[in-house]
């Protein structure tokens, strides 16, 4: 499936938390350099955000008034098939079962300093990030495909190539939700944009957004301007 060798020759700024779509397969890291900082794996606070209904409940627990049209879309139509550019989501609920944990608050971060030859099995669909480093770092990354006899389904398609952080996930959720709204009101747009601003403020990393957005350069450029604006408010 997916296999890569990573070698950093100097300090790195680290990654922002993200999820690679891998489950039921697992993410494997083999550390090769001395005193190698491991990948950071995050434990998220319960309850899980694994459906449109759960996302609405999260917002409402935070005291937010979810616009009725958006609430109906997320709660009642989460299993509607998605077509077009976001067909790979299949349904909103299925996408949130993989990536919805990015909306959950972080409970704690888990990291170790690894000796050469140490292997970390980070599971599948876990929130994780490359660490900030002060020196060189070398490791190999692979997606281990579980054989059917070991409880997997032999699916090598979930190789981690589909990846989201909280910001890019919310951008695409806005697109998907808007496509199903009979009445895309100003209140709904403002509500979704306010949530986006909060996520950008928590992880302002335009470069990471651009890497995940690929050829959607117009969206990446807009997010970069938003990062700059929030960093230098008028």
mmCIF file with all atom_site columns, N, CA and C in Angstrom, residues 12 29 31-40 109-115 120 129-139:
data_model
loop_
_atom_site.group_PDB
_atom_site.id
_atom_site.type_symbol
_atom_site.label_atom_id
_atom_site.label_alt_id
_atom_site.label_comp_id
_atom_site.label_asym_id
_atom_site.label_entity_id
_atom_site.label_seq_id
_atom_site.pdbx_PDB_ins_code
_atom_site.Cartn_x
_atom_site.Cartn_y
_atom_site.Cartn_z
_atom_site.occupancy
_atom_site.B_iso_or_equiv
_atom_site.pdbx_formal_charge
_atom_site.auth_seq_id
_atom_site.auth_comp_id
_atom_site.auth_asym_id
_atom_site.auth_atom_id
_atom_site.pdbx_PDB_model_num
ATOM 1  N N  . UNK A 1 12  ? 12.367 21.161 12.379 1.00 0.00 ? 12  UNK A N  1
ATOM 2  C CA . UNK A 1 12  ? 11.089 21.244 11.675 1.00 0.00 ? 12  UNK A CA 1
ATOM 3  C C  . UNK A 1 12  ? 10.035 21.813 12.620 1.00 0.00 ? 12  UNK A C  1
ATOM 4  N N  . UNK A 1 29  ? 5.013  3.182  12.014 1.00 0.00 ? 29  UNK A N  1
ATOM 5  C CA . UNK A 1 29  ? 6.168  4.068  11.947 1.00 0.00 ? 29  UNK A CA 1
ATOM 6  C C  . UNK A 1 29  ? 7.393  3.312  12.454 1.00 0.00 ? 29  UNK A C  1
ATOM 7  N N  . UNK A 1 31  ? 11.210 4.018  13.445 1.00 0.00 ? 31  UNK A N  1
ATOM 8  C CA . UNK A 1 31  ? 12.142 5.115  13.719 1.00 0.00 ? 31  UNK A CA 1
ATOM 9  C C  . UNK A 1 31  ? 13.579 4.631  13.567 1.00 0.00 ? 31  UNK A C  1
ATOM 10 N N  . UNK A 1 32  ? 14.409 5.460  12.916 1.00 0.00 ? 32  UNK A N  1
ATOM 11 C CA . UNK A 1 32  ? 15.755 5.035  12.536 1.00 0.00 ? 32  UNK A CA 1
ATOM 12 C C  . UNK A 1 32  ? 16.866 5.887  13.132 1.00 0.00 ? 32  UNK A C  1
ATOM 13 N N  . UNK A 1 33  ? 16.562 7.106  13.552 1.00 0.00 ? 33  UNK A N  1
ATOM 14 C CA . UNK A 1 33  ? 17.602 7.975  14.092 1.00 0.00 ? 33  UNK A CA 1
ATOM 15 C C  . UNK A 1 33  ? 17.654 7.881  15.614 1.00 0.00 ? 33  UNK A C  1
ATOM 16 N N  . UNK A 1 34  ? 18.780 8.314  16.191 1.00 0.00 ? 34  UNK A N  1
ATOM 17 C CA . UNK A 1 34  ? 18.964 8.273  17.638 1.00 0.00 ? 34  UNK A CA 1
ATOM 18 C C  . UNK A 1 34  ? 17.999 9.246  18.320 1.00 0.00 ? 34  UNK A C  1
ATOM 19 N N  . UNK A 1 35  ? 17.453 8.806  19.460 1.00 0.00 ? 35  UNK A N  1
ATOM 20 C CA . UNK A 1 35  ? 16.552 9.647  20.258 1.00 0.00 ? 35  UNK A CA 1
ATOM 21 C C  . UNK A 1 35  ? 15.532 10.335 19.364 1.00 0.00 ? 35  UNK A C  1
ATOM 22 N N  . UNK A 1 36  ? 14.856 9.556  18.564 1.00 0.00 ? 36  UNK A N  1
ATOM 23 C CA . UNK A 1 36  ? 13.947 10.078 17.546 1.00 0.00 ? 36  UNK A CA 1
ATOM 24 C C  . UNK A 1 36  ? 12.589 10.420 18.161 1.00 0.00 ? 36  UNK A C  1
ATOM 25 N N  . UNK A 1 37  ? 12.158 11.682 18.048 1.00 0.00 ? 37  UNK A N  1
ATOM 26 C CA . UNK A 1 37  ? 10.815 12.019 18.541 1.00 0.00 ? 37  UNK A CA 1
ATOM 27 C C  . UNK A 1 37  ? 9.760  11.271 17.728 1.00 0.00 ? 37  UNK A C  1
ATOM 28 N N  . UNK A 1 38  ? 8.866  10.597 18.406 1.00 0.00 ? 38  UNK A N  1
ATOM 29 C CA . UNK A 1 38  ? 7.855  9.820  17.702 1.00 0.00 ? 38  UNK A CA 1
ATOM 30 C C  . UNK A 1 38  ? 6.749  10.734 17.180 1.00 0.00 ? 38  UNK A C  1
ATOM 31 N N  . UNK A 1 39  ? 5.932  10.168 16.334 1.00 0.00 ? 39  UNK A N  1
ATOM 32 C CA . UNK A 1 39  ? 4.701  10.820 15.915 1.00 0.00 ? 39  UNK A CA 1
ATOM 33 C C  . UNK A 1 39  ? 3.844  11.093 17.148 1.00 0.00 ? 39  UNK A C  1
ATOM 34 N N  . UNK A 1 40  ? 3.199  12.253 17.181 1.00 0.00 ? 40  UNK A N  1
ATOM 35 C CA . UNK A 1 40  ? 2.310  12.593 18.289 1.00 0.00 ? 40  UNK A CA 1
ATOM 36 C C  . UNK A 1 40  ? 0.924  12.032 17.979 1.00 0.00 ? 40  UNK A C  1
ATOM 37 N N  . UNK A 1 109 ? -2.026 14.499 24.676 1.00 0.00 ? 109 UNK A N  1
ATOM 38 C CA . UNK A 1 109 ? -1.139 14.119 23.574 1.00 0.00 ? 109 UNK A CA 1
ATOM 39 C C  . UNK A 1 109 ? -0.197 13.018 24.045 1.00 0.00 ? 109 UNK A C  1
ATOM 40 N N  . UNK A 1 110 ? 0.040  12.052 23.178 1.00 0.00 ? 110 UNK A N  1
ATOM 41 C CA . UNK A 1 110 ? 0.872  10.901 23.526 1.00 0.00 ? 110 UNK A CA 1
ATOM 42 C C  . UNK A 1 110 ? 2.084  10.885 22.613 1.00 0.00 ? 110 UNK A C  1
ATOM 43 N N  . UNK A 1 111 ? 3.299  10.875 23.211 1.00 0.00 ? 111 UNK A N  1
ATOM 44 C CA . UNK A 1 111 ? 4.531  10.888 22.425 1.00 0.00 ? 111 UNK A CA 1
ATOM 45 C C  . UNK A 1 111 ? 5.648  10.239 23.221 1.00 0.00 ? 111 UNK A C  1
ATOM 46 N N  . UNK A 1 112 ? 6.608  9.652  22.510 1.00 0.00 ? 112 UNK A N  1
ATOM 47 C CA . UNK A 1 112 ? 7.770  9.074  23.165 1.00 0.00 ? 112 UNK A CA 1
ATOM 48 C C  . UNK A 1 112 ? 9.031  9.406  22.372 1.00 0.00 ? 112 UNK A C  1
ATOM 49 N N  . UNK A 1 113 ? 10.173 9.224  23.011 1.00 0.00 ? 113 UNK A N  1
ATOM 50 C CA . UNK A 1 113 ? 11.465 9.339  22.335 1.00 0.00 ? 113 UNK A CA 1
ATOM 51 C C  . UNK A 1 113 ? 11.926 7.938  22.007 1.00 0.00 ? 113 UNK A C  1
ATOM 52 N N  . UNK A 1 114 ? 12.084 7.669  20.708 1.00 0.00 ? 114 UNK A N  1
ATOM 53 C CA . UNK A 1 114 ? 12.281 6.293  20.246 1.00 0.00 ? 114 UNK A CA 1
ATOM 54 C C  . UNK A 1 114 ? 13.739 6.007  19.910 1.00 0.00 ? 114 UNK A C  1
ATOM 55 N N  . UNK A 1 115 ? 14.182 4.817  20.258 1.00 0.00 ? 115 UNK A N  1
ATOM 56 C CA . UNK A 1 115 ? 15.500 4.334  19.843 1.00 0.00 ? 115 UNK A CA 1
ATOM 57 C C  . UNK A 1 115 ? 15.402 3.775  18.424 1.00 0.00 ? 115 UNK A C  1
ATOM 58 N N  . UNK A 1 120 ? 6.143  1.965  15.949 1.00 0.00 ? 120 UNK A N  1
ATOM 59 C CA . UNK A 1 120 ? 4.916  2.452  16.574 1.00 0.00 ? 120 UNK A CA 1
ATOM 60 C C  . UNK A 1 120 ? 3.737  2.087  15.688 1.00 0.00 ? 120 UNK A C  1
ATOM 61 N N  . UNK A 1 129 ? 0.087  13.762 14.455 1.00 0.00 ? 129 UNK A N  1
ATOM 62 C CA . UNK A 1 129 ? 0.845  14.844 13.821 1.00 0.00 ? 129 UNK A CA 1
ATOM 63 C C  . UNK A 1 129 ? 2.330  14.557 13.944 1.00 0.00 ? 129 UNK A C  1
ATOM 64 N N  . UNK A 1 130 ? 3.092  14.977 12.936 1.00 0.00 ? 130 UNK A N  1
ATOM 65 C CA . UNK A 1 130 ? 4.541  14.938 13.050 1.00 0.00 ? 130 UNK A CA 1
ATOM 66 C C  . UNK A 1 130 ? 4.996  15.943 14.096 1.00 0.00 ? 130 UNK A C  1
ATOM 67 N N  . UNK A 1 131 ? 5.989  15.599 14.919 1.00 0.00 ? 131 UNK A N  1
ATOM 68 C CA . UNK A 1 131 ? 6.384  16.469 16.030 1.00 0.00 ? 131 UNK A CA 1
ATOM 69 C C  . UNK A 1 131 ? 7.279  17.624 15.582 1.00 0.00 ? 131 UNK A C  1
ATOM 70 N N  . UNK A 1 132 ? 7.324  18.656 16.381 1.00 0.00 ? 132 UNK A N  1
ATOM 71 C CA . UNK A 1 132 ? 8.327  19.707 16.211 1.00 0.00 ? 132 UNK A CA 1
ATOM 72 C C  . UNK A 1 132 ? 9.680  19.137 16.624 1.00 0.00 ? 132 UNK A C  1
ATOM 73 N N  . UNK A 1 133 ? 10.725 19.382 15.815 1.00 0.00 ? 133 UNK A N  1
ATOM 74 C CA . UNK A 1 133 ? 12.038 18.797 16.109 1.00 0.00 ? 133 UNK A CA 1
ATOM 75 C C  . UNK A 1 133 ? 13.126 19.863 16.102 1.00 0.00 ? 133 UNK A C  1
ATOM 76 N N  . UNK A 1 134 ? 14.197 19.588 16.835 1.00 0.00 ? 134 UNK A N  1
ATOM 77 C CA . UNK A 1 134 ? 15.340 20.506 16.891 1.00 0.00 ? 134 UNK A CA 1
ATOM 78 C C  . UNK A 1 134 ? 16.509 20.030 16.039 1.00 0.00 ? 134 UNK A C  1
ATOM 79 N N  . UNK A 1 135 ? 16.529 18.752 15.664 1.00 0.00 ? 135 UNK A N  1
ATOM 80 C CA . UNK A 1 135 ? 17.641 18.211 14.889 1.00 0.00 ? 135 UNK A CA 1
ATOM 81 C C  . UNK A 1 135 ? 17.144 17.295 13.787 1.00 0.00 ? 135 UNK A C  1
ATOM 82 N N  . UNK A 1 136 ? 18.038 16.463 13.286 1.00 0.00 ? 136 UNK A N  1
ATOM 83 C CA . UNK A 1 136 ? 17.676 15.558 12.200 1.00 0.00 ? 136 UNK A CA 1
ATOM 84 C C  . UNK A 1 136 ? 16.777 14.431 12.716 1.00 0.00 ? 136 UNK A C  1
ATOM 85 N N  . UNK A 1 137 ? 16.003 13.875 11.796 1.00 0.00 ? 137 UNK A N  1
ATOM 86 C CA . UNK A 1 137 ? 15.049 12.817 12.168 1.00 0.00 ? 137 UNK A CA 1
ATOM 87 C C  . UNK A 1 137 ? 14.821 11.937 10.942 1.00 0.00 ? 137 UNK A C  1
ATOM 88 N N  . UNK A 1 138 ? 14.869 10.629 11.144 1.00 0.00 ? 138 UNK A N  1
ATOM 89 C CA . UNK A 1 138 ? 14.676 9.702  10.040 1.00 0.00 ? 138 UNK A CA 1
ATOM 90 C C  . UNK A 1 138 ? 13.729 8.581  10.478 1.00 0.00 ? 138 UNK A C  1
ATOM 91 N N  . UNK A 1 139 ? 12.721 8.322  9.632  1.00 0.00 ? 139 UNK A N  1
ATOM 92 C CA . UNK A 1 139 ? 11.807 7.227  9.920  1.00 0.00 ? 139 UNK A CA 1
ATOM 93 C C  . UNK A 1 139 ? 11.148 6.760  8.629  1.00 0.00 ? 139 UNK A C  1
#
